[in-house]
Amino acid sequence: MTAILESFFGGLSIASVLLLAALGLAIVFGLMGVINMAHGELMMLGAYTTFVVQNVLKGTPLESVYILFALVTAFIMASLLGIILERGVVRYLYGRPLETLLATWGVSLILQQLIRSISWQLATGIVLFSLLFFGTLWFFSRRGDFERFRGWFLGVMLPISAAITWFVSDLLGKTHKMPFTRPWFGTQGVDVTAPSWLRGGVPIVPGYQLPLTRLFIILLTAACLLGVYWFLNKTVWGLRIRAVTQNRNMSACLGIPTQKVDALTFAIGSGLAGVAGCAVSLLSSVSSNLGQQYLVDTFMVVVVGGVGKLIGSIAAATGIGLLNYVIAANALGPLLSFSPALTAISEFFASGPMAKVFVFALIVLFLQIRPAGLFPQKGRTVDA
Amino acid sequence: MSQANGSVATSPAALDTQPMLDIRGLNVYYGESHILRNVDMSVQRGQMVCLIGRNGVGKTTMMKTIIGLLSPRSGSIVLEGKEITRLSPDRRAKAGIGYVPQGKDIIPRLTIRENLLLGLEALPPGSAKSQTIPDDIFELFPVLKTMLNRLGGDLSGGQQQQLAIARAMMGRPRLLVLDEPTEGIQPSIVLEIEAAVKSIIRETGISVLLVEQHLHFVRQADWYYAMQKGGIVASGPTKDLSKDVIQEFLAV
Ligand SMILES: Nc1ncnc2c1ncn2[C@@H]1O[C@H](COP(=O)(O)OP(=O)(O)OP(=O)(O)O)[C@@H](O)[C@H]1O
Ligand SMILES: [Mg+2]
């Protein structure tokens, strides 16, 4: 009994991380009809943001509540990156799922490398280049006849900006040496430590304590869920997002500014990924492949849950999280002891990776029976 | 209503004689197929204009180009003296066009109330948007009032059509564009829709551009344009509609 309760709460806390990550992905997936392969890297950004905020606040009176600041900062940072991704890449690819998939995958690889190699030198370079190139682009594009000399502009400004950037960052690198060129995070993982009030646990059943960090994540997930539900269903912008998700063209004909809706949807979905990353950083060490670890599971939640229904994501995350945990921990082992064959099977799958394989097989089976997920949409479909 | 745009002719006389909608030399393609050929068409203020033509001649293409879902390769679309040819659909809705598409395009998983509230999006920014549905909308189609909390996708075809017109009217358009509002709808509802459109014109004085196949409805219009193979081949007051023209352009 104890073992079952224990695995229930263990699984539940895994499920809540999955759900938190899936929430943002589901919102963006509903809008694009394609998964954002860089969603995991938005989580990674949230996790690294938490690390930075913790270090910045170290030694200040706010140190004990750094996690609250980290949550807000992670949301903002990830939303900003999400908006850049939407405005810079995805919006040119609406209605072309394969290209979107590939492009966001490319972005995800770039972001992983970026976080490994970012140093003061690289950061200065990126900022300088953006200022030079996009600044002049913005300045000239306000002129009415910009279209005519666009090609000329790109041909001249791109090399000039690149050359200046290269020269300056090289010079700075030579004069300041190591502290300037050393990567901030490097390829090794970095560690976030939970604030003191989140260490320890609450006794759930005799002999089992639910770690406070996990309880915190469960509550955080619940809060995000309520927030998203409220936003989507009770606000004007939520109504606009739901309308554009279902019928983009008609929404535009009614006067809804679809570009703003796209950017906002991306900002919220990405921000939630940032929050999820912040939560994940409390559970394990933070490294550049953090996103990859979660993306597949998260995607499974969205697919199994069905698009456009929060309740579907909740059910799917809980199901997948629990199953994973229960199988990996072999929690049902004692119950199966009557049959040697079943015991052998459950022991065979009783490890993290094997449990994943098992759950994955179950999902494939499930999708054969219900291709539209747990909660398929009612009503006549639209061809969008 | 004052025009903020300085380039627009603003003397009252000019405003009165300016057509509501003026289309010149419109050419529209789907890929390489030339659908609309040099179309000229205009809708005067307070007028109801009907576009007729057989299936597949390009009527819907015309309506989609007016609202901005398709962009013309050449030609111009001018609404109340303001060039809108390059504007996005949402800007055109805000400029005063209410659009009821052929497929009705009710948002299926929003309630009737939410679908109606979306109509408010066309109101110019800054105008106070109380998130309520005014009574005159329900006077047009009383049936909607009884099912505000049902999903749009669950309505019958006739009810969806009524909802689509009501939704367009929520945005207080000055030009209402209706693409075959009676297609595939039972005769009693056709009369209801016809009556509603007439009452809209009577009460609000807005202009209407209609695509229609029912002769009775066509005759309610002031002016007709007949389309064939993507070009306008005949036009005139509807009272002059001859048997020949009707035979040729209406699928009756
Ligand atoms: N998405 C599309 N791609 C390519 N061709 C199209 C597309 N939509 C319509 N067409 C073609 O454009 C032509 C005009 O179509 P349109 O829908 O404007 O006709 P219509 O006059 O509205 O017909 P109906 O009375 O049946 O509604 C048709 O020949 C049609 O085959
Ligand atoms: Mg048509």
XYZ file of C-alpha atoms and ligand atoms in Angstrom:
668
model
C 0.000 0.000 0.000
C 2.726 2.414 1.008
C 4.634 1.587 -2.118
C 1.637 2.306 -4.308
C 0.890 5.645 -2.628
C 4.538 6.541 -2.874
C 4.683 5.827 -6.581
C 1.403 7.661 -7.030
C 2.842 10.882 -5.615
C 6.168 10.334 -7.311
C 4.415 9.863 -10.638
C 2.156 12.806 -10.003
C 5.067 15.172 -9.586
C 6.640 13.933 -12.814
C 3.262 14.346 -14.461
C 3.033 17.942 -13.296
C 6.393 18.819 -14.865
C 5.241 17.178 -18.085
C 1.978 19.047 -17.954
C 3.686 22.365 -17.329
C 5.903 21.802 -20.347
C 3.045 20.476 -22.475
C 0.721 23.368 -21.686
C 2.774 25.872 -23.647
C 3.497 23.419 -26.437
C -0.209 22.608 -26.797
C -1.143 26.274 -27.139
C 1.440 26.894 -29.843
C 0.664 23.554 -31.505
C -2.999 24.518 -31.707
C -2.072 27.700 -33.517
C 0.586 26.400 -35.922
C -0.671 22.857 -36.345
C 2.951 21.818 -36.001
C 5.115 21.223 -32.986
C 7.689 23.805 -32.131
C 10.881 21.746 -31.979
C 12.599 24.557 -30.116
C 10.121 24.307 -27.248
C 12.593 22.275 -25.229
C 15.244 24.953 -25.685
C 12.812 27.539 -24.371
C 12.618 25.362 -21.258
C 16.404 25.251 -21.213
C 16.483 29.055 -21.363
C 14.117 29.167 -18.383
C 16.368 26.820 -16.439
C 19.539 28.811 -17.182
C 17.684 32.009 -16.331
C 16.905 30.515 -12.936
C 20.588 29.753 -12.471
C 21.565 33.314 -13.352
C 18.903 34.903 -11.153
C 19.976 32.742 -8.239
C 23.571 33.860 -8.603
C 22.683 37.498 -9.050
C 20.572 37.505 -5.888
C 23.091 35.511 -3.871
C 24.021 37.409 -0.729
C 21.195 39.922 -1.062
C 18.169 39.965 1.256
C 16.109 38.545 -1.590
C 18.174 35.392 -1.775
C 15.608 33.257 0.020
C 12.833 34.139 -2.414
C 14.987 34.133 -5.540
C 12.785 31.431 -7.040
C 9.848 33.830 -7.369
C 11.965 36.338 -9.267
C 13.384 33.499 -11.329
C 9.892 32.352 -12.325
C 8.946 35.808 -13.555
C 12.271 36.388 -15.310
C 12.180 32.939 -16.915
C 8.685 33.629 -18.229
C 9.741 36.991 -19.661
C 13.009 35.753 -21.196
C 11.362 32.748 -22.819
C 8.464 34.851 -24.132
C 10.874 37.311 -25.679
C 12.777 34.526 -27.374
C 9.444 33.033 -28.468
C 8.370 36.314 -30.035
C 11.696 36.610 -31.860
C 11.269 33.038 -33.120
C 7.738 33.747 -34.336
C 8.462 37.126 -35.901
C 11.800 36.046 -37.344
C 11.110 32.524 -38.581
C 7.773 30.841 -38.014
C 5.497 33.504 -39.411
C 6.969 33.061 -42.872
C 6.069 29.378 -42.745
C 2.416 29.267 -41.629
C 0.578 26.577 -43.555
C 3.837 24.742 -44.361
C 4.208 22.171 -41.571
C 7.328 20.408 -42.810
C 9.337 23.579 -43.236
C 8.176 24.800 -39.837
C 9.296 21.553 -38.261
C 12.712 21.729 -39.869
C 13.215 25.420 -39.185
C 12.333 25.141 -35.504
C 14.575 22.101 -35.229
C 17.400 24.152 -36.678
C 16.720 26.900 -34.183
C 16.777 24.344 -31.402
C 20.251 23.150 -32.429
C 21.528 26.704 -32.684
C 20.211 27.535 -29.234
C 21.849 24.460 -27.715
C 25.201 25.419 -29.167
C 24.705 29.034 -28.222
C 24.154 28.256 -24.553
C 27.314 26.118 -24.523
C 29.554 28.704 -26.110
C 28.087 32.001 -24.986
C 30.711 34.240 -23.423
C 31.018 37.988 -22.973
C 32.818 38.056 -26.288
C 30.051 36.244 -28.139
C 27.293 38.193 -26.401
C 28.918 41.529 -27.244
C 29.320 40.362 -30.813
C 25.653 39.385 -31.144
C 24.417 42.633 -29.619
C 26.776 44.730 -31.716
C 25.846 42.970 -34.926
C 22.122 43.282 -34.206
C 22.496 46.966 -33.438
C 24.500 47.638 -36.584
C 22.534 45.530 -39.022
C 18.959 45.629 -37.744
C 19.370 49.211 -36.571
C 20.307 50.451 -40.015
C 17.709 48.155 -41.573
C 15.058 49.724 -39.376
C 16.348 53.213 -40.143
C 16.313 52.741 -43.901
C 13.110 50.719 -44.098
C 11.196 53.766 -42.929
C 12.013 55.361 -46.263
C 9.272 54.838 -48.799
C 11.558 53.668 -51.612
C 13.348 51.048 -49.522
C 12.132 48.113 -51.628
C 14.134 49.418 -54.589
C 17.535 49.302 -52.933
C 16.894 46.388 -50.572
C 19.280 44.047 -52.380
C 21.981 46.682 -52.447
C 21.478 47.365 -48.741
C 21.778 43.697 -47.774
C 24.864 43.277 -49.952
C 26.639 46.193 -48.299
C 25.437 46.289 -44.710
C 25.691 42.555 -44.027
C 29.463 42.315 -44.674
C 30.146 45.698 -43.062
C 28.281 44.800 -39.860
C 29.887 41.363 -39.768
C 33.380 42.820 -40.290
C 32.991 45.502 -37.611
C 31.573 42.951 -35.201
C 34.384 40.500 -35.833
C 37.038 43.194 -35.477
C 35.631 44.617 -32.232
C 35.047 41.301 -30.506
C 38.483 40.074 -31.523
C 40.056 43.242 -30.172
C 38.112 42.993 -26.910
C 39.027 39.333 -26.628
C 42.746 40.144 -26.990
C 42.733 42.983 -24.484
C 40.596 41.348 -21.769
C 41.703 37.748 -22.251
C 40.157 34.907 -20.288
C 37.276 36.376 -18.273
C 36.000 37.837 -21.496
C 36.306 34.796 -23.720
C 35.461 32.085 -21.191
C 31.980 30.607 -21.760
C 29.444 31.556 -19.097
C 28.036 28.086 -18.626
C 30.179 25.792 -20.739
C 29.331 22.243 -21.668
C 29.156 21.022 -18.087
C 25.823 21.186 -16.357
C 25.210 23.930 -13.825
C 23.328 23.407 -10.587
C 20.439 25.316 -9.143
C 19.838 24.798 -5.444
C 16.357 25.051 -4.078
C 15.859 27.824 -1.504
C 16.095 26.592 2.078
C 12.352 26.658 2.633
C 11.899 24.217 -0.219
C 14.285 21.624 1.167
C 12.887 18.729 3.121
C 9.525 17.136 2.617
C 6.024 16.614 3.873
C 5.129 13.172 5.194
C 2.398 11.735 2.994
C 2.316 8.203 4.278
C 4.445 6.660 7.000
C 7.862 6.086 5.555
C 7.421 8.370 2.567
C 8.022 12.087 2.364
C 6.967 14.087 -0.644
C 9.904 16.408 -1.305
C 8.814 20.055 -0.956
C 10.282 20.924 -4.344
C 7.936 18.428 -5.943
C 4.973 19.758 -3.997
C 5.982 23.257 -5.112
C 6.018 22.117 -8.733
C 2.597 20.482 -8.407
C 1.170 23.708 -6.994
C 2.953 25.804 -9.618
C 1.472 23.627 -12.352
C -1.994 23.992 -10.868
C -1.576 27.768 -10.734
C -0.389 27.946 -14.363
C -3.252 25.734 -15.443
C -5.805 27.978 -13.761
C -4.104 31.045 -15.189
C -4.135 29.696 -18.732
C -7.733 28.530 -18.388
C -8.791 31.935 -17.159
C -6.847 33.748 -19.866
C -8.134 31.655 -22.745
C -11.749 31.559 -21.651
C -12.405 34.830 -19.869
C -10.413 37.512 -21.655
C -10.824 39.211 -25.009
C -7.343 38.168 -26.160
C -8.094 34.601 -25.125
C -11.202 34.650 -27.298
C -9.130 35.996 -30.184
C -6.558 33.239 -29.760
C -9.262 30.560 -29.787
C -10.858 32.088 -32.862
C -7.614 32.316 -34.845
C -6.654 28.785 -33.810
C -9.890 27.457 -35.281
C -10.296 29.585 -38.389
C -7.515 32.001 -39.234
C -9.014 33.450 -42.414
C -12.455 34.158 -41.034
C -10.947 35.634 -37.884
C -8.987 38.059 -40.031
C -12.127 38.956 -42.019
C -13.864 39.819 -38.760
C -11.157 42.337 -37.909
C -8.970 40.329 -35.544
C -5.321 41.403 -35.884
C -4.014 37.896 -36.555
C -0.341 38.869 -36.512
C -0.639 40.255 -33.001
C -2.543 37.145 -31.956
C 0.221 34.928 -33.366
C 2.916 36.823 -31.521
C 0.935 36.811 -28.277
C 0.184 33.091 -28.503
C 3.848 32.374 -29.048
C 4.815 34.640 -26.181
C 2.499 32.852 -23.757
C 3.337 29.341 -24.933
C 7.058 30.101 -24.763
C 6.741 31.847 -21.421
C 5.125 28.728 -19.997
C 8.060 26.708 -21.318
C 10.331 29.096 -19.449
C 8.380 28.507 -16.242
C 8.575 24.760 -16.834
C 12.341 25.080 -17.263
C 12.561 26.966 -14.001
C 10.667 24.144 -12.286
C 12.843 21.470 -13.858
C 15.997 23.197 -12.668
C 14.911 22.393 -9.104
C 14.855 18.682 -9.863
C 18.068 18.041 -11.725
C 21.221 19.638 -12.979
C 20.814 22.079 -15.857
C 22.602 21.457 -19.137
C 22.220 22.263 -22.783
C 20.387 19.039 -23.595
C 17.692 19.642 -20.997
C 15.234 20.511 -23.729
C 15.850 17.303 -25.638
C 15.091 15.214 -22.563
C 11.624 16.652 -22.230
C 10.559 17.405 -25.785
C 9.480 13.888 -26.742
C 7.493 13.214 -23.583
C 5.917 16.621 -23.833
C 4.954 16.040 -27.413
C 3.415 12.695 -26.444
C 1.240 14.492 -23.917
C -0.017 16.882 -26.573
C -0.710 14.118 -29.082
C -2.421 11.790 -26.621
C -4.417 14.581 -25.036
C -5.822 15.911 -28.276
C -5.349 19.491 -29.408
C -7.317 22.366 -28.005
C -8.563 20.890 -24.762
C -6.766 21.552 -21.496
C -8.489 18.602 -19.859
C -6.948 16.319 -22.480
C -3.445 17.527 -21.678
C -4.093 17.091 -17.955
C -5.313 13.524 -18.366
C -2.519 12.603 -20.763
C 0.240 14.113 -18.615
C -1.064 12.367 -15.518
C -1.386 9.068 -17.344
C 2.025 9.164 -18.972
C 3.782 10.507 -15.879
C 2.260 7.897 -13.580
C 2.823 5.001 -15.959
C 6.445 5.973 -16.507
C 7.129 6.202 -12.816
C 5.212 3.114 -11.766
C 6.825 0.936 -14.402
C 10.335 2.281 -13.908
C 10.101 1.797 -10.127
C 8.511 -1.617 -10.574
C 5.909 -0.514 -8.035
C 3.444 -3.152 -9.150
C 6.052 -5.896 -8.746
C 4.722 -7.158 -5.400
C 1.200 -7.400 -6.800
C 2.385 -9.533 -9.693
C 4.338 -11.987 -7.553
C 1.710 -14.706 -8.114
C 2.914 -15.195 -11.672
C 6.600 -15.669 -12.468
C 6.062 -14.689 -16.098
C 4.456 -11.332 -15.257
C 7.124 -10.660 -12.665
C 9.795 -11.267 -15.238
C 8.122 -8.856 -17.653
C 7.692 -6.123 -15.093
C 11.297 -6.478 -13.998
C 12.441 -6.345 -17.582
C 10.890 -2.900 -18.004
C 11.855 -1.654 -14.555
C 14.349 1.033 -15.554
C 13.984 4.571 -16.832
C 14.693 3.979 -20.519
C 12.820 0.663 -20.686
C 9.780 2.195 -19.015
C 9.844 4.848 -21.711
C 9.902 2.204 -24.403
C 6.945 0.481 -22.796
C 4.920 3.689 -22.469
C 5.799 4.653 -26.003
C 4.504 1.319 -27.296
C 1.298 1.831 -25.322
C 0.882 5.287 -26.864
C 1.343 3.929 -30.371
C -1.318 1.298 -29.633
C -3.613 3.898 -28.137
C -3.319 6.156 -31.167
C -4.333 3.256 -33.391
C -7.600 3.083 -31.490
C -8.171 6.801 -30.984
C -6.143 8.758 -33.538
C -7.589 12.101 -32.416
C -6.434 11.655 -28.831
C -8.298 11.292 -25.564
C -10.620 14.215 -26.079
C -11.236 14.709 -29.774
C -12.965 17.920 -30.789
C -16.696 17.829 -31.201
C -18.565 19.790 -33.820
C -18.040 20.125 -37.514
C -14.449 20.545 -38.452
C -13.125 23.477 -40.389
C -10.684 23.240 -43.203
C -8.112 25.738 -42.104
C -18.193 59.969 -38.720
C -15.105 61.951 -39.616
C -12.424 60.755 -41.952
C -9.002 60.946 -40.325
C -7.114 60.319 -43.536
C -5.975 63.621 -44.962
C -5.638 62.455 -48.548
C -9.349 61.803 -48.816
C -11.648 64.315 -50.431
C -13.538 65.739 -47.508
C -16.082 68.212 -48.813
C -19.597 66.989 -47.947
C -20.694 67.042 -51.575
C -17.759 64.864 -52.591
C -18.529 62.435 -49.787
C -22.111 62.067 -50.923
C -21.375 61.346 -54.533
C -18.365 59.157 -53.793
C -19.302 55.519 -54.314
C -19.245 53.217 -51.313
C -17.105 50.752 -53.223
C -15.333 51.318 -56.496
C -13.435 48.577 -58.290
C -11.354 49.250 -61.381
C -9.546 46.878 -63.739
C -9.333 43.984 -61.304
C -7.322 40.928 -62.405
C -7.103 37.970 -60.062
C -5.262 34.691 -60.558
C -5.209 31.348 -58.804
C -1.656 30.326 -59.529
C -1.533 30.628 -63.301
C -5.270 30.432 -63.986
C -6.748 33.807 -64.736
C -10.020 33.957 -62.763
C -11.155 37.597 -62.774
C -10.567 39.548 -65.969
C -10.577 43.348 -65.899
C -13.537 43.646 -63.604
C -15.058 47.104 -63.041
C -17.825 47.364 -60.512
C -19.177 49.902 -58.071
C -21.664 50.072 -55.240
C -23.265 53.440 -54.526
C -24.110 54.586 -51.021
C -27.247 53.002 -49.605
C -27.557 50.797 -52.660
C -28.078 47.066 -52.777
C -26.136 45.557 -55.638
C -26.422 41.966 -56.747
C -23.790 39.954 -58.602
C -25.211 37.055 -60.606
C -23.614 34.370 -62.689
C -23.480 30.617 -63.069
C -21.467 28.270 -60.875
C -17.738 28.718 -61.055
C -17.618 32.010 -62.954
C -15.692 33.760 -60.178
C -18.259 35.395 -57.891
C -16.722 34.086 -54.677
C -13.271 34.982 -55.971
C -14.576 38.530 -56.373
C -15.885 38.670 -52.785
C -12.655 37.212 -51.395
C -10.659 39.821 -53.242
C -12.845 42.589 -51.846
C -12.308 41.467 -48.233
C -8.620 40.794 -48.876
C -8.311 37.008 -48.693
C -6.948 37.125 -52.246
C -4.761 39.841 -53.676
C -5.274 41.047 -57.214
C -2.407 41.038 -59.670
C -3.588 44.413 -60.914
C -6.440 46.837 -60.413
C -7.705 48.872 -57.498
C -10.335 48.601 -54.812
C -11.469 51.875 -53.279
C -13.759 52.032 -50.263
C -15.331 55.443 -49.588
C -12.510 57.143 -51.430
C -9.834 55.244 -49.536
C -7.602 52.834 -51.408
C -7.738 49.431 -49.677
C -6.208 47.226 -52.369
C -3.140 46.356 -50.305
C -4.701 46.220 -46.837
C -4.962 42.986 -44.852
C -8.465 41.566 -44.210
C -8.573 42.755 -40.613
C -7.809 46.331 -41.663
C -10.550 46.151 -44.294
C -13.042 44.902 -41.722
C -12.077 47.872 -39.569
C -12.472 50.142 -42.590
C -16.157 49.194 -42.700
C -16.656 45.952 -44.647
C -18.785 43.241 -43.063
C -18.232 39.881 -44.751
C -20.516 36.851 -44.791
C -18.671 34.141 -46.733
C -20.264 31.430 -48.831
C -19.305 28.715 -46.338
C -20.610 30.867 -43.452
C -17.408 30.122 -41.521
C -18.925 30.085 -38.076
C -16.137 29.361 -35.590
C -17.294 25.859 -34.664
C -16.037 25.470 -31.100
C -17.009 28.887 -29.862
C -20.467 29.515 -28.468
C -23.033 31.582 -30.352
C -22.385 34.417 -27.912
C -18.633 34.263 -28.516
C -19.137 34.135 -32.267
C -21.275 37.250 -32.049
C -18.792 39.046 -29.808
C -16.088 38.426 -32.418
C -18.145 40.691 -34.662
C -17.165 43.587 -32.378
C -13.551 43.236 -33.529
C -14.371 45.266 -36.628
C -15.256 48.347 -34.604
C -12.556 50.969 -34.981
C -9.935 50.864 -32.225
C -10.822 53.101 -29.331
C -14.576 52.918 -29.733
C -15.938 51.648 -26.439
C -16.557 47.945 -26.817
C -19.010 46.802 -24.208
C -18.899 43.032 -24.418
C -22.662 42.754 -24.804
C -24.917 41.985 -27.719
C -27.291 44.843 -28.577
C -31.017 44.194 -28.957
C -31.246 45.159 -32.610
C -29.154 42.093 -33.455
C -31.693 39.821 -31.785
C -34.527 41.673 -33.506
C -32.996 40.591 -36.825
C -32.833 36.929 -35.827
C -34.786 36.224 -32.620
C -33.881 32.540 -32.798
C -30.269 33.319 -31.837
C -31.288 34.712 -28.463
C -32.514 31.340 -27.259
C -29.246 29.492 -27.853
C -26.438 31.825 -26.932
C -24.528 29.152 -25.054
C -24.583 26.466 -27.729
C -21.572 25.772 -29.892
C -21.528 27.404 -33.308
C -20.681 24.100 -34.957
C -23.869 22.502 -33.612
C -26.251 24.852 -35.432
C -28.143 23.901 -38.572
C -27.067 25.430 -41.871
C -29.872 27.994 -41.784
C -29.102 29.004 -38.227
C -25.407 29.332 -39.068
C -26.293 31.657 -41.913
C -28.363 33.831 -39.614
C -25.539 33.845 -37.098
C -23.026 34.822 -39.789
C -25.121 37.822 -40.838
C -25.745 38.857 -37.238
C -22.024 38.552 -36.515
C -21.167 40.805 -39.455
C -23.737 43.369 -38.273
C -22.166 43.460 -34.784
C -19.270 45.405 -36.291
C -21.582 48.126 -37.688
C -20.246 47.819 -41.255
C -21.014 50.419 -43.897
C -20.775 47.826 -46.662
C -22.227 44.367 -46.099
C -20.876 41.680 -48.431
C -23.082 38.571 -48.665
C -21.922 35.553 -50.676
C -24.925 33.327 -51.517
C -26.615 33.698 -48.127
C -29.504 31.432 -49.161
C -27.521 28.597 -50.708
C -28.774 25.203 -49.563
C -31.257 26.645 -47.093
C -34.901 25.687 -46.725
C -37.423 28.097 -48.322
C -38.981 29.475 -45.123
C -35.550 30.474 -43.769
C -34.645 31.978 -47.150
C -37.566 34.371 -46.713
C -36.462 35.168 -43.167
C -32.941 35.973 -44.340
C -34.284 38.071 -47.195
C -36.517 39.997 -44.798
C -33.610 40.530 -42.415
C -31.388 41.950 -45.157
C -34.168 44.292 -46.253
C -34.727 45.425 -42.692
C -30.969 46.032 -42.269
C -31.017 48.313 -45.298
C -34.153 50.104 -44.123
C -32.938 50.639 -40.559
C -29.267 51.416 -41.124
C -29.059 52.681 -44.703
C -25.842 50.729 -45.343
C -24.797 49.445 -48.754
C -25.085 45.767 -49.594
C -23.198 43.698 -52.141
C -24.942 40.393 -52.683
C -24.203 37.211 -54.625
C -27.454 35.362 -55.124
C -29.225 32.698 -57.172
C -32.829 33.090 -55.944
C -34.622 35.324 -58.429
C -36.977 36.726 -55.801
C -34.061 37.884 -53.703
C -32.164 39.221 -56.728
C -35.123 41.437 -57.559
C -34.851 43.179 -54.174
C -31.571 44.724 -55.281
C -31.322 48.124 -56.984
C -28.672 47.154 -59.484
C -27.226 43.967 -60.922
C -23.964 42.881 -62.483
C -23.837 39.673 -64.489
C -20.587 37.738 -64.638
C -19.388 35.221 -67.162
C -15.965 33.557 -67.271
C -14.564 36.059 -64.799
C -15.693 39.202 -66.609
C -18.705 41.486 -66.190
C -20.857 41.038 -69.283
C -24.057 42.876 -68.375
C -25.325 45.313 -65.767
C -28.273 47.594 -65.094
C -31.157 48.280 -62.737
C -32.763 45.046 -61.566
C -36.192 46.251 -62.654
C -34.928 45.920 -66.227
C -33.860 42.301 -65.718
C -35.147 40.528 -68.789
C -36.157 36.897 -69.101
C -33.132 36.270 -71.321
C -30.666 37.616 -68.815
C -32.290 35.620 -66.036
C -32.184 32.473 -68.161
C -28.571 33.036 -68.987
C -27.120 33.989 -65.626
C -29.227 32.415 -62.928
C -29.267 28.714 -62.216
C -33.059 28.670 -61.981
N -8.457 27.593 -54.241
C -8.576 27.553 -55.594
N -7.537 27.149 -56.350
C -7.639 27.106 -57.702
N -8.741 27.441 -58.374
C -9.820 27.827 -57.690
C -9.793 27.909 -56.249
N -11.005 28.338 -55.826
C -11.748 28.506 -56.929
N -11.054 28.208 -58.045
C -11.540 28.304 -59.418
O -11.899 29.632 -59.669
C -13.072 29.694 -60.432
C -14.073 30.619 -59.770
O -14.453 30.071 -58.529
P -15.485 30.810 -57.576
O -15.514 30.074 -56.299
O -15.140 32.246 -57.527
O -16.856 30.613 -58.354
P -18.320 31.079 -57.962
O -18.772 31.954 -59.031
O -18.354 31.615 -56.599
O -19.125 29.686 -58.025
P -20.347 29.178 -57.120
O -21.591 29.748 -57.710
O -20.308 27.697 -57.298
O -20.114 29.599 -55.722
C -13.586 28.267 -60.578
O -13.305 27.851 -61.873
C -12.797 27.485 -59.594
O -12.522 26.209 -60.096
Mg -19.254 31.117 -54.882
